[in-house]
């Protein structure tokens, strides 16, 4: 029976599992099962959806979970909403761990958009050679753009429609500044599209784009559920969890 269920799929979720296990907290991490060969955290792991917020609430009761930490990606809005409802239904605490968003510096040329469809509209208007880094699930939003060339970076090959002119680059971060500079130059990129994921592992592309005066279309984060208890670092999450479990 886990004390803590970590909703994962991020580096922070893996780090938190390790920190809590070190403190003697019994942890199970949950992955959606989207990535073919996921990086697994230490401790217990379960893979696959729960069946909506009701399914998650059922899991929490069946397994006597005491605290849920939703450490999913900042753009995984559905599971975050489900976690809040399920924890309320099960009468347990729900803590959100989401890394801080990136913020633009003086040399950044960012265009903020509310979602990937809006990003696609900007690309259709002024992209020629575009570096698309929004992930496998969102590449389909750009499929109808025929007169732009895309470099699409993904972990796994998308199983959806893709734009007619593209090259797929399969890789998984972290990425160095040197590697990102070389990629932008070699492919004559003139527009970068990214979600505002935050964190250090994939931020080098922003620095490389700023150095070359390349516009960045930044998809802003979805709004988090109102009143959610939220932290942005693994250390703060571990401190809160220990307090909730009364573990020293
Ligand atoms: P989502 O749209 O918020 O969730 C869709 C459904 O996937 C949920 O309703 C749930 O199914 C299942 N699910 C999501 N995360 C889960 C988890 N950790 N454990 C078990 N089931 C989960 O999520 P998404 O955007 O597809 O992201 C899926 C996973 O990929 C997340 O774990 C996230 O951390 C990771 N990820 C997402 C992104 C991104 O850009 N969205 C980027 C990197 C990593 P049920 O309703 O059946 O429970």
Coordinates of C-alpha atoms and ligand atoms in Angstrom, one line a residue:
X1 CA 0.0 0.0 0.0
X2 CA 1.7 3.3 -1.1
X3 CA 1.6 6.3 1.2
X4 CA 2.1 8.5 -1.8
X5 CA 1.0 8.2 -5.4
X6 CA 3.2 10.3 -7.7
X7 CA 1.6 11.1 -11.1
X8 CA 4.7 11.2 -13.2
X9 CA 6.2 11.3 -16.7
X10 CA 8.7 14.1 -15.8
X11 CA 12.2 14.3 -14.5
X12 CA 10.9 16.0 -11.3
X13 CA 8.6 13.1 -10.7
X14 CA 11.5 10.7 -10.9
X15 CA 13.6 12.8 -8.5
X16 CA 10.8 13.1 -6.0
X17 CA 10.3 9.4 -6.0
X18 CA 14.0 8.9 -5.1
X19 CA 14.0 11.6 -2.4
X20 CA 10.8 10.2 -0.7
X21 CA 12.1 6.6 -0.8
X22 CA 15.3 7.8 0.9
X23 CA 13.1 9.1 3.7
X24 CA 11.4 5.8 4.1
X25 CA 8.1 6.9 2.4
X26 CA 6.4 4.2 0.4
X27 CA 5.9 5.6 -3.1
X28 CA 4.2 4.4 -6.3
X29 CA 4.7 6.3 -9.5
X30 CA 2.2 6.3 -12.2
X31 CA 3.0 6.8 -15.9
X32 CA 0.4 7.3 -18.7
X33 CA 2.2 4.8 -21.0
X34 CA 2.6 7.2 -23.9
X35 CA 6.4 6.7 -24.4
X36 CA 7.5 3.3 -25.8
X37 CA 10.7 3.1 -23.6
X38 CA 10.1 5.4 -20.6
X39 CA 12.7 6.3 -18.0
X40 CA 11.4 4.6 -15.0
X41 CA 11.6 6.0 -11.5
X42 CA 12.9 4.1 -8.5
X43 CA 10.2 2.4 -6.3
X44 CA 6.9 1.0 -7.3
X45 CA 5.6 1.9 -10.8
X46 CA 2.2 1.4 -12.5
X47 CA 1.5 2.3 -16.1
X48 CA -1.7 3.3 -17.9
X49 CA -4.7 5.5 -17.4
X50 CA -7.0 5.1 -14.4
X51 CA -10.3 5.7 -16.2
X52 CA -11.0 9.3 -15.5
X53 CA -11.3 11.0 -12.1
X54 CA -13.7 8.3 -10.8
X55 CA -11.2 5.6 -11.7
X56 CA -8.4 7.5 -10.0
X57 CA -10.6 8.0 -6.9
X58 CA -11.3 4.3 -6.8
X59 CA -7.6 3.5 -7.1
X60 CA -6.8 5.9 -4.2
X61 CA -9.4 4.3 -1.9
X62 CA -8.5 0.7 -2.9
X63 CA -4.8 1.3 -2.2
X64 CA -5.3 3.5 0.9
X65 CA -3.2 6.3 -0.7
X66 CA -2.6 9.1 1.7
X67 CA -1.2 11.9 -0.5
X68 CA -1.2 12.4 -4.3
X69 CA 1.6 14.4 -5.9
X70 CA 0.7 15.5 -9.4
X71 CA 4.1 15.9 -10.9
X72 CA 2.9 15.5 -14.5
X73 CA 4.1 17.9 -17.2
X74 CA 2.7 21.5 -17.0
X75 CA 0.6 20.8 -20.2
X76 CA -1.0 17.6 -19.0
X77 CA -4.1 19.5 -17.9
X78 CA -6.6 16.6 -17.9
X79 CA -4.8 14.4 -15.4
X80 CA -4.2 17.5 -13.2
X81 CA -8.0 18.2 -13.2
X82 CA -8.7 14.6 -12.6
X83 CA -6.3 14.4 -9.7
X84 CA -7.9 17.4 -7.9
X85 CA -11.4 15.9 -8.2
X86 CA -10.3 12.4 -7.3
X87 CA -8.4 13.5 -4.2
X88 CA -11.5 15.6 -3.1
X89 CA -13.7 12.5 -3.6
X90 CA -11.3 10.3 -1.6
X91 CA -10.7 12.9 1.1
X92 CA -6.9 13.1 0.7
X93 CA -4.4 15.8 0.0
X94 CA -3.4 16.7 -3.6
X95 CA -0.1 18.5 -4.2
X96 CA 0.9 19.9 -7.6
X97 CA 4.6 19.9 -8.5
X98 CA 5.1 22.0 -11.6
X99 CA 8.5 23.5 -12.5
X100 CA 8.5 27.3 -13.0
X101 CA 7.8 28.5 -16.5
X102 CA 10.5 30.1 -18.7
X103 CA 10.5 33.9 -18.9
X104 CA 11.7 36.0 -21.8
X105 CA 15.0 38.0 -21.4
X106 CA 15.8 41.3 -23.2
X107 CA 17.2 39.5 -26.3
X108 CA 14.3 37.0 -26.7
X109 CA 11.8 37.6 -29.5
X110 CA 8.8 35.6 -28.2
X111 CA 5.3 35.6 -29.5
X112 CA 2.9 34.1 -26.9
X113 CA 0.0 32.0 -28.0
X114 CA -2.7 30.3 -25.9
X115 CA -2.6 26.9 -27.6
X116 CA -1.0 24.8 -30.4
X117 CA -3.7 25.8 -32.9
X118 CA -2.8 29.4 -32.4
X119 CA 0.9 28.5 -32.8
X120 CA 0.0 26.8 -36.1
X121 CA -1.7 30.0 -37.3
X122 CA 1.5 32.0 -36.6
X123 CA 3.6 29.4 -38.4
X124 CA 1.3 29.5 -41.4
X125 CA 1.6 33.3 -41.5
X126 CA 5.3 33.8 -41.2
X127 CA 7.3 30.5 -40.9
X128 CA 9.6 29.2 -43.7
X129 CA 11.9 26.7 -41.9
X130 CA 10.4 25.9 -38.6
X131 CA 11.8 23.9 -35.6
X132 CA 8.8 22.3 -34.0
X133 CA 9.4 21.1 -30.4
X134 CA 5.8 20.8 -29.1
X135 CA 6.0 17.0 -28.9
X136 CA 4.5 14.0 -30.7
X137 CA 0.9 14.6 -29.6
X138 CA 0.7 18.1 -30.9
X139 CA 2.5 17.8 -34.3
X140 CA -0.9 17.1 -36.0
X141 CA -2.0 20.7 -35.5
X142 CA 0.6 21.7 -38.1
X143 CA -0.3 19.0 -40.6
X144 CA -2.3 21.3 -42.9
X145 CA 0.6 23.8 -43.4
X146 CA 1.9 22.9 -46.9
X147 CA 4.3 25.7 -47.8
X148 CA 6.6 25.5 -44.7
X149 CA 9.4 23.1 -44.0
X150 CA 9.5 21.6 -40.5
X151 CA 12.2 20.0 -38.4
X152 CA 10.1 18.0 -35.9
X153 CA 11.8 16.8 -32.7
X154 CA 10.1 13.9 -30.9
X155 CA 10.9 11.1 -28.6
X156 CA 8.7 8.6 -30.5
X157 CA 7.4 8.7 -34.0
X158 CA 4.0 10.4 -34.2
X159 CA 1.1 8.2 -35.3
X160 CA -0.9 11.2 -36.6
X161 CA -0.8 13.2 -39.8
X162 CA 2.3 15.5 -40.2
X163 CA 3.0 18.4 -42.5
X164 CA 4.0 17.4 -46.1
X165 CA 7.5 18.9 -45.9
X166 CA 9.3 17.8 -42.7
X167 CA 12.2 15.9 -41.2
X168 CA 11.7 13.9 -38.0
X169 CA 14.4 14.1 -35.5
X170 CA 14.0 11.4 -32.8
X171 CA 15.8 12.3 -29.6
X172 CA 15.3 12.9 -25.9
X173 CA 16.8 15.7 -23.9
X174 CA 18.7 17.2 -22.2
X175 CA 20.2 19.3 -25.0
X176 CA 23.3 21.4 -24.8
X177 CA 23.6 25.0 -26.1
X178 CA 26.3 23.8 -28.6
X179 CA 24.0 21.1 -30.0
X180 CA 21.0 23.6 -30.3
X181 CA 23.2 26.2 -32.0
X182 CA 24.4 23.7 -34.6
X183 CA 20.9 22.4 -35.2
X184 CA 19.4 25.9 -35.9
X185 CA 22.3 26.8 -38.2
X186 CA 22.5 23.5 -40.1
X187 CA 18.8 23.6 -40.8
X188 CA 18.5 27.4 -41.5
X189 CA 15.7 27.6 -38.9
X190 CA 13.8 30.9 -38.9
X191 CA 11.1 30.1 -36.4
X192 CA 11.0 28.0 -33.2
X193 CA 7.8 26.6 -31.7
X194 CA 7.8 25.5 -28.1
X195 CA 5.5 24.9 -25.2
X196 CA 6.4 26.9 -22.1
X197 CA 7.5 23.7 -20.4
X198 CA 10.1 25.4 -18.1
X199 CA 13.2 23.7 -16.6
X200 CA 16.8 23.5 -17.6
X201 CA 16.8 20.3 -19.6
X202 CA 15.4 21.7 -22.8
X203 CA 15.9 25.5 -22.4
X204 CA 19.1 25.8 -24.5
X205 CA 17.0 26.1 -27.7
X206 CA 15.7 29.4 -26.4
X207 CA 19.2 30.8 -25.8
X208 CA 20.3 29.5 -29.2
X209 CA 17.3 31.1 -30.9
X210 CA 17.9 34.5 -29.1
X211 CA 21.6 34.4 -30.2
X212 CA 20.5 34.1 -33.9
X213 CA 17.6 36.6 -33.6
X214 CA 15.1 33.8 -34.3
X215 CA 11.4 34.4 -33.3
X216 CA 10.0 31.9 -30.8
X217 CA 6.4 31.0 -30.7
X218 CA 5.7 30.1 -27.1
X219 CA 2.5 28.2 -26.2
X220 CA 1.5 29.4 -22.8
X221 CA 0.5 27.0 -20.1
X222 CA -3.0 25.9 -19.5
X223 CA -4.6 27.4 -16.4
X224 CA -4.3 25.2 -13.3
X225 CA -7.4 24.3 -11.3
X226 CA -8.4 27.1 -8.8
X227 CA -7.1 26.7 -5.2
X228 CA -4.7 23.9 -6.0
X229 CA -1.8 23.4 -3.5
X230 CA 1.2 24.0 -5.7
X231 CA 5.1 23.9 -5.4
X232 CA 7.7 24.3 -8.1
X233 CA 10.7 22.4 -6.7
X234 CA 11.3 18.8 -5.7
X235 CA 12.7 19.9 -2.3
X236 CA 9.5 21.8 -1.5
X237 CA 7.4 18.9 -2.6
X238 CA 9.3 16.5 -0.4
X239 CA 9.0 18.9 2.6
X240 CA 5.2 19.3 2.1
X241 CA 4.7 15.5 1.7
X242 CA 6.7 14.8 4.8
X243 CA 4.6 17.3 6.7
X244 CA 1.4 15.8 5.4
X245 CA 2.5 12.3 6.4
X246 CA 4.0 13.6 9.6
X247 CA 7.4 12.0 8.7
X248 CA 10.5 13.7 10.0
Ligands
LIG1 P1 -3.4 14.5 -20.2 O1 -4.0 15.0 -21.5 O2 -3.5 15.5 -19.0 O3 -4.1 13.2 -19.7 C1 -4.9 12.4 -20.6 C2 -5.1 11.1 -19.9 O4 -3.9 10.3 -19.8 C3 -5.6 11.2 -18.5 O5 -7.0 11.5 -18.4 C4 -5.2 9.9 -17.9 O6 -6.1 8.8 -18.3 C5 -3.9 9.6 -18.6 N1 -2.7 10.0 -17.8 C6 -2.0 11.2 -18.0 N2 -1.0 11.2 -17.1 C7 -1.0 10.0 -16.4 C8 -0.2 9.5 -15.4 N3 0.9 10.1 -15.0 N4 -0.6 8.3 -15.0 C9 -1.7 7.6 -15.4 N5 -2.5 8.1 -16.4 C10 -2.2 9.3 -16.9 O7 -1.9 14.1 -20.3 P2 -0.9 14.2 -21.6 O8 -0.7 15.6 -21.9 O9 -1.4 13.2 -22.6 O10 0.4 13.6 -20.9 C11 0.5 12.2 -20.6 C12 1.8 12.0 -19.8 O11 2.9 12.5 -20.5 C13 1.8 12.7 -18.5 O12 2.2 11.8 -17.5 C14 2.8 13.8 -18.6 O13 3.5 14.0 -17.4 C15 3.7 13.3 -19.7 N6 4.2 14.4 -20.6 C16 3.3 15.2 -21.2 C17 3.8 16.3 -22.0 C18 2.9 17.2 -22.6 O14 3.3 18.1 -23.3 N7 1.5 17.1 -22.5 C19 5.2 16.4 -22.1 C20 6.1 15.6 -21.5 C21 5.5 14.5 -20.7 P3 -7.3 8.4 -17.4 O15 -8.4 9.4 -17.5 O16 -7.8 7.1 -18.1 O17 -6.8 8.2 -16.0

